[in-house]
Short mmCIF file of C-alpha atoms in Angstrom, two decimals:
data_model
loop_
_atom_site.label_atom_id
_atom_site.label_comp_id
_atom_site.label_asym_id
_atom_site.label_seq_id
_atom_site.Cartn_x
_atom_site.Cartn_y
_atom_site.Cartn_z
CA UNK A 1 117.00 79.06 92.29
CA UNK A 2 115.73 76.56 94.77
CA UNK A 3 113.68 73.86 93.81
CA UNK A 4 110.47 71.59 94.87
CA UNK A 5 108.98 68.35 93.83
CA UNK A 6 105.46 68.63 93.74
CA UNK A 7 103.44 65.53 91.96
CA UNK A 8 106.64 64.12 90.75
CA UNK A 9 107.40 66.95 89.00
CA UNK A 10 110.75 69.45 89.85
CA UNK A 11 109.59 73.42 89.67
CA UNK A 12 111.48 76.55 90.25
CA UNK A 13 110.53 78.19 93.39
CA UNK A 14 111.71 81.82 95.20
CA UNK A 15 113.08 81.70 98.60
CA UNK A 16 109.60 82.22 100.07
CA UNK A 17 108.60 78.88 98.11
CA UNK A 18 106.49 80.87 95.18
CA UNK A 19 106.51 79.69 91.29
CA UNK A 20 108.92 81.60 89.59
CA UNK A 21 106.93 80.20 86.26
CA UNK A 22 103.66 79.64 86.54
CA UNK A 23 103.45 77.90 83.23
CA UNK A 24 105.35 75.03 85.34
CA UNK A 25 101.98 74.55 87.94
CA UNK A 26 99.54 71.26 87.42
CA UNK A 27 96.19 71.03 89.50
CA UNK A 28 97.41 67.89 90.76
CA UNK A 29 100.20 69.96 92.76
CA UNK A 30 98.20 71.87 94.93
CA UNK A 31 97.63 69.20 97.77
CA UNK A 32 100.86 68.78 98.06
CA UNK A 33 101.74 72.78 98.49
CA UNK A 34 99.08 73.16 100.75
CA UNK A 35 99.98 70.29 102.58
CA UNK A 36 103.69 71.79 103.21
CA UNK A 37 102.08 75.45 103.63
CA UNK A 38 100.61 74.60 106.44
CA UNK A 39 96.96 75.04 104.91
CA UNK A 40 96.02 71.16 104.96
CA UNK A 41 93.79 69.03 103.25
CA UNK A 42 91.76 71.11 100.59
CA UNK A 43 88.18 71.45 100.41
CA UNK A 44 85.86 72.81 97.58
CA UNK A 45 85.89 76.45 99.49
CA UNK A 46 89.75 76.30 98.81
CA UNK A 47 89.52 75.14 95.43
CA UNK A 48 87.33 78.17 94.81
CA UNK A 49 89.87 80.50 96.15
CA UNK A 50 92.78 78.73 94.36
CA UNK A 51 91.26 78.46 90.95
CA UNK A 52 89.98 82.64 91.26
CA UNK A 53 93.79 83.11 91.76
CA UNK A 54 94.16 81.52 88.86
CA UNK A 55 92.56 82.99 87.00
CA UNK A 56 92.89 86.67 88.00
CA UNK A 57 96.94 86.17 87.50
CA UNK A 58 96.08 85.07 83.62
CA UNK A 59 93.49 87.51 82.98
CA UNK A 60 95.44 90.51 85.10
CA UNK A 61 99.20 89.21 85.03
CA UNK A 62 99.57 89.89 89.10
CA UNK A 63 97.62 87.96 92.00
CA UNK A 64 94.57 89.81 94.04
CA UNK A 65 95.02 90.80 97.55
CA UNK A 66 92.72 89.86 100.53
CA UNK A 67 90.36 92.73 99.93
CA UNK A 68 90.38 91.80 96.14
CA UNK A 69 89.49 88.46 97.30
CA UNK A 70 87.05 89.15 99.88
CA UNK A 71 85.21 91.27 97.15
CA UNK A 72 85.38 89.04 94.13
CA UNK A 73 86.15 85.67 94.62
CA UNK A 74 82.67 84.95 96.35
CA UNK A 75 84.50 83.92 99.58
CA UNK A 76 84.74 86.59 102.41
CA UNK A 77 87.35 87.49 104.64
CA UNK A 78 86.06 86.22 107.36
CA UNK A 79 86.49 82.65 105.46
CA UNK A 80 89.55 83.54 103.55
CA UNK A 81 90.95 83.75 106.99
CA UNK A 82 89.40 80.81 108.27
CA UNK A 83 90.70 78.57 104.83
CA UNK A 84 94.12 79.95 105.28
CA UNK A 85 95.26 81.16 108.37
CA UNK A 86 98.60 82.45 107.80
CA UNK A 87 97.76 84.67 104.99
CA UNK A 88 94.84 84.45 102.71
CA UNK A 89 96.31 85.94 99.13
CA UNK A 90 99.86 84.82 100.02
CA UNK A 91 98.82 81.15 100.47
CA UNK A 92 96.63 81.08 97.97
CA UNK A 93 98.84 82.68 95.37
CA UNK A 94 101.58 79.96 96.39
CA UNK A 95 98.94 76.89 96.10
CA UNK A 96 97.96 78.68 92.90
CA UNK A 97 101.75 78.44 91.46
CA UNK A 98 101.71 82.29 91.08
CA UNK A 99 104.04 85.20 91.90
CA UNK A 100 103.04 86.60 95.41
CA UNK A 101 100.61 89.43 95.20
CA UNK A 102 101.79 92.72 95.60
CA UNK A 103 100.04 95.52 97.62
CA UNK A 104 99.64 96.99 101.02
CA UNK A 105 96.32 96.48 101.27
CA UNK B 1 113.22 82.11 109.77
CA UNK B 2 113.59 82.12 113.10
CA UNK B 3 113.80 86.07 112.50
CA UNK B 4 110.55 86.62 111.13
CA UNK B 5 107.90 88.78 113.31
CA UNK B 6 104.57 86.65 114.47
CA UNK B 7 102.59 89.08 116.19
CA UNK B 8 101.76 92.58 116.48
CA UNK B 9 100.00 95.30 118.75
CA UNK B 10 99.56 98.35 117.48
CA UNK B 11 98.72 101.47 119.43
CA UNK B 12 96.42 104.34 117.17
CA UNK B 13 97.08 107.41 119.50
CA UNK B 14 95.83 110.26 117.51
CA UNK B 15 92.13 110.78 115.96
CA UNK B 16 93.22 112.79 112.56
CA UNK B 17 93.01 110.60 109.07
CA UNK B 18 96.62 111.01 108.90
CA UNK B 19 97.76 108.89 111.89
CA UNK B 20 94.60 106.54 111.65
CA UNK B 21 95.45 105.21 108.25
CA UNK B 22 99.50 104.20 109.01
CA UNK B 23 98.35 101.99 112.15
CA UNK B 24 95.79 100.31 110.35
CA UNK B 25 97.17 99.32 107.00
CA UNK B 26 99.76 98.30 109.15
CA UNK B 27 97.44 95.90 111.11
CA UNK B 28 96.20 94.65 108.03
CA UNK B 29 99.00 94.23 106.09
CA UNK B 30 100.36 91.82 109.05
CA UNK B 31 97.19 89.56 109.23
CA UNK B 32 98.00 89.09 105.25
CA UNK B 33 101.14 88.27 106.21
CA UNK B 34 99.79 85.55 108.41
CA UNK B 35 101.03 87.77 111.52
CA UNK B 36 99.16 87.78 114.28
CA UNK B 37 97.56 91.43 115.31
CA UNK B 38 95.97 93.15 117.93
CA UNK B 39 94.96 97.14 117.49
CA UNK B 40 94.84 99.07 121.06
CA UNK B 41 92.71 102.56 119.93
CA UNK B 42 93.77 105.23 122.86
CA UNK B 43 92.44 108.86 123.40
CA UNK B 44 91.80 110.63 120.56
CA UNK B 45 92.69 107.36 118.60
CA UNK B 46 89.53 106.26 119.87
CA UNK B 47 87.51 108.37 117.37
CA UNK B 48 88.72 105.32 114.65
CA UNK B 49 86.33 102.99 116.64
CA UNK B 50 83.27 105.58 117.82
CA UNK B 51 80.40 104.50 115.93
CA UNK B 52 79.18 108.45 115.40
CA UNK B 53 82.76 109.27 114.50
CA UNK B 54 84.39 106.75 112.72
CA UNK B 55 83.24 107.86 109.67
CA UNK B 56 83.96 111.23 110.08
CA UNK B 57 87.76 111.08 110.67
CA UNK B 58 89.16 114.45 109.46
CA UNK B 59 92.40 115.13 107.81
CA UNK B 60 94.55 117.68 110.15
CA UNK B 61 94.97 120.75 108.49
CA UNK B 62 96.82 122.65 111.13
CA UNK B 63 100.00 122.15 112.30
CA UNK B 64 100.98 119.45 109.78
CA UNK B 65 104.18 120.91 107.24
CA UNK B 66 103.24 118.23 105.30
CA UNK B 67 100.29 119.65 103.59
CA UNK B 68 102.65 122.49 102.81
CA UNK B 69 100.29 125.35 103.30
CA UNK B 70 100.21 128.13 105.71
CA UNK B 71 99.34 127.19 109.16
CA UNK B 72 96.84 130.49 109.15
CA UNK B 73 94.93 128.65 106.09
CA UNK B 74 94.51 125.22 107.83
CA UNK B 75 92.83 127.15 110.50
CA UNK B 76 89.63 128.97 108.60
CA UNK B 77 86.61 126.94 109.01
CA UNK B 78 85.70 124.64 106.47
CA UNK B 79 89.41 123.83 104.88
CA UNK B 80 89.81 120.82 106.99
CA UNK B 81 86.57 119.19 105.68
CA UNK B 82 87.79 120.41 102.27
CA UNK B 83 90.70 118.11 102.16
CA UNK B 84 89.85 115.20 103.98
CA UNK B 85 86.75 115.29 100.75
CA UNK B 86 89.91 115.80 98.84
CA UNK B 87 92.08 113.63 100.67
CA UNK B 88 89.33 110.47 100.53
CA UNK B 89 88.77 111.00 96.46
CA UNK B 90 92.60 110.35 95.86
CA UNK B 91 92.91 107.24 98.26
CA UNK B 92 89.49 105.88 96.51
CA UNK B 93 91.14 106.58 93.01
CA UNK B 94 93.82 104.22 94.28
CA UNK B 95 91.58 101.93 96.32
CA UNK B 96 92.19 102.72 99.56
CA UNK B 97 89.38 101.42 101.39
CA UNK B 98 87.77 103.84 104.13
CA UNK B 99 88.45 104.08 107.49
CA UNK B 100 84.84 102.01 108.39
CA UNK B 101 86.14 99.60 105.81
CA UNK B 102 89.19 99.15 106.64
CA UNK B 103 88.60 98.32 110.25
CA UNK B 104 85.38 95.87 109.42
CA UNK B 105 88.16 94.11 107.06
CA UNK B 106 90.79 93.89 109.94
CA UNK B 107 88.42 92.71 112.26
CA UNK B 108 87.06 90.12 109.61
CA UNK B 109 90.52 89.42 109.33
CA UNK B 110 90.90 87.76 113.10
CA UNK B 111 92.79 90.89 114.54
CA UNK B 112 91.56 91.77 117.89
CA UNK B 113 90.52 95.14 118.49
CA UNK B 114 91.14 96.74 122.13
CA UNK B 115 89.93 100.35 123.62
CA UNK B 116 91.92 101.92 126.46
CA UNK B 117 90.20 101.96 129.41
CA UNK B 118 91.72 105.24 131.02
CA UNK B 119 90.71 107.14 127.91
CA UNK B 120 87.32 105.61 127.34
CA UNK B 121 86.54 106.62 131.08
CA UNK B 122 88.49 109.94 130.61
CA UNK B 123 86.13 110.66 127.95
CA UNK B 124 82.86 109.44 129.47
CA UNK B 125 82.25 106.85 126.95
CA UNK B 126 81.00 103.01 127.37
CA UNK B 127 81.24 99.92 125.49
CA UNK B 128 77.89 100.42 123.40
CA UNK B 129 79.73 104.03 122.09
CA UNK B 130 81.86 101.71 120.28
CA UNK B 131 81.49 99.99 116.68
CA UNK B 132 80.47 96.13 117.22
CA UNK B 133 83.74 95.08 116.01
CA UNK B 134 85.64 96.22 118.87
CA UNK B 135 86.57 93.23 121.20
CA UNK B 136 87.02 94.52 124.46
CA UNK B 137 87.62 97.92 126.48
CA UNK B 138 91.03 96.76 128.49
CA UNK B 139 93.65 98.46 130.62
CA UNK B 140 97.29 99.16 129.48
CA UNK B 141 97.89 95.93 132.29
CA UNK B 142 96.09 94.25 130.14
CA UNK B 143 96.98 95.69 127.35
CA UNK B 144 100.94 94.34 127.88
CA UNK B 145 99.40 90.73 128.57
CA UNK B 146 97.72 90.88 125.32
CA UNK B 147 100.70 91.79 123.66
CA UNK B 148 102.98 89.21 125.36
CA UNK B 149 105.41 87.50 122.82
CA UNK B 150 104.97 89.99 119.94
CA UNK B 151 106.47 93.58 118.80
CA UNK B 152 104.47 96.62 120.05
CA UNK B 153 104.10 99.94 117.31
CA UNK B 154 103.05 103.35 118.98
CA UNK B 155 101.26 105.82 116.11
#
């Protein structure tokens, strides 16, 4: 399993750079997994995104999709798009420290 | 990953439910990906993008084996509205947005949407015919420059 040093700490990652534990994911990582995402510096919008995640993996057990998020997490797709570019759920489950979310759609 | 696909265009050829849906989940499922998409809608394709028909895509009932009823059947009025009803309840059960969705969230999404222009003439049709979402009517010249750099899907 490769790993990452985020905040001083080491985590497990997958290949495509996703927690394989959650349990292993501070707060205080997130800038820095943005930061090598691509996604840059984080602003409240993103936080909001990030923390819905979150929260839907420990409530749920998987990450939402796009349309999940466009729907529920009081950001819409128009600005899930503009907050993260290269793939709204995917980038946000990785800043989250959660699993990539499954689903077509 | 130098192998990895950035961009998409994606032709939607055919106006039944059937061979709407693959072209746009596709579409959508590479803007999630963070791949870059456009969606060209040509002839009867363009019935995904007419404002009075987009919502009334029907499932085809004749001529498809996959439905696995007789070909005489799929024919009798009515049966093809039957099952698209039927059709629509068991994608919602699994939350499969609708067509109308779908698109809005694709265009939402930063995907740009194209109509032919050889069919939109063909058919008699002009920009205003067309759901606000689509970007442009282009030609297939145009169409290739659009696509320039990326993989191209026909469905």
């Amino acid at each position: 399993m490769p790993t990452r040093t985020y905040a001083d700490i080491e985590v497990e990652v997958d290949a495509e750079g996703f927690f394989t534990d959650p349990s292993t994911w501070q707060e205080g990582m997130a800038p820095e997994i943005a930061r090598e995402a691509g996604v840059g510096e984080l602003t409240d919008r993103h936080w909001q995104v990030i923390k819905f995640m979150r929260h839907q993996y420990e409530e749920s057990g998987s990450g939402p999709t796009v349309r999940v998020l466009g729907k529920t997490s009081g950001v819409g797709i128009k600005e899930l798009y503009q907050l993260f570019p290269r793939g709204p759920a995917k980038l946000a489950a990785r800043i989250a420290g959660i699993p990539k979310p499954r689903g077509c759609i | 990953m130098p192998d990895q696909i950035e961009k998409v265009s994606i032709i939607i050829s055919k106006g039944s439910l059937d061979e709407v849906y693959p072209g746009l989940i596709m579409a959508n499922g590479a803007r999630a990906e963070g791949i870059e998409a456009n969606l060209f809608f040509t002839f009867f394709g363009l019935d995904a993008i007419h404002k009075a028909r987009h919502e009334h895509i029907k499932l085809a009932t004749v001529g498809n084996p996959g439905l696995h009823f007789a070909t005489l059947l799929g024919g009798l009025p009515g049966v093809s509205s039957v099952m698209t009803h039927y059709i629509n309840q068991k994608m919602a059960r699994v939350d499969i947005p609708s067509i109308p969705e779908l698109i809005e969230m694709i265009a939402d999404s930063g995907a740009g949407l194209y109509a032919c222009k050889a069919s939109v003439d063909l058919f008699g049709l002009e920009k205003n015919d067309f759901i606000p979402q689509v970007s442009d009517i282009i030609t297939v010249g145009k169409f290739y420059e659009r696509a320039a750099g990326g993989q191209i899907i026909f469905t």
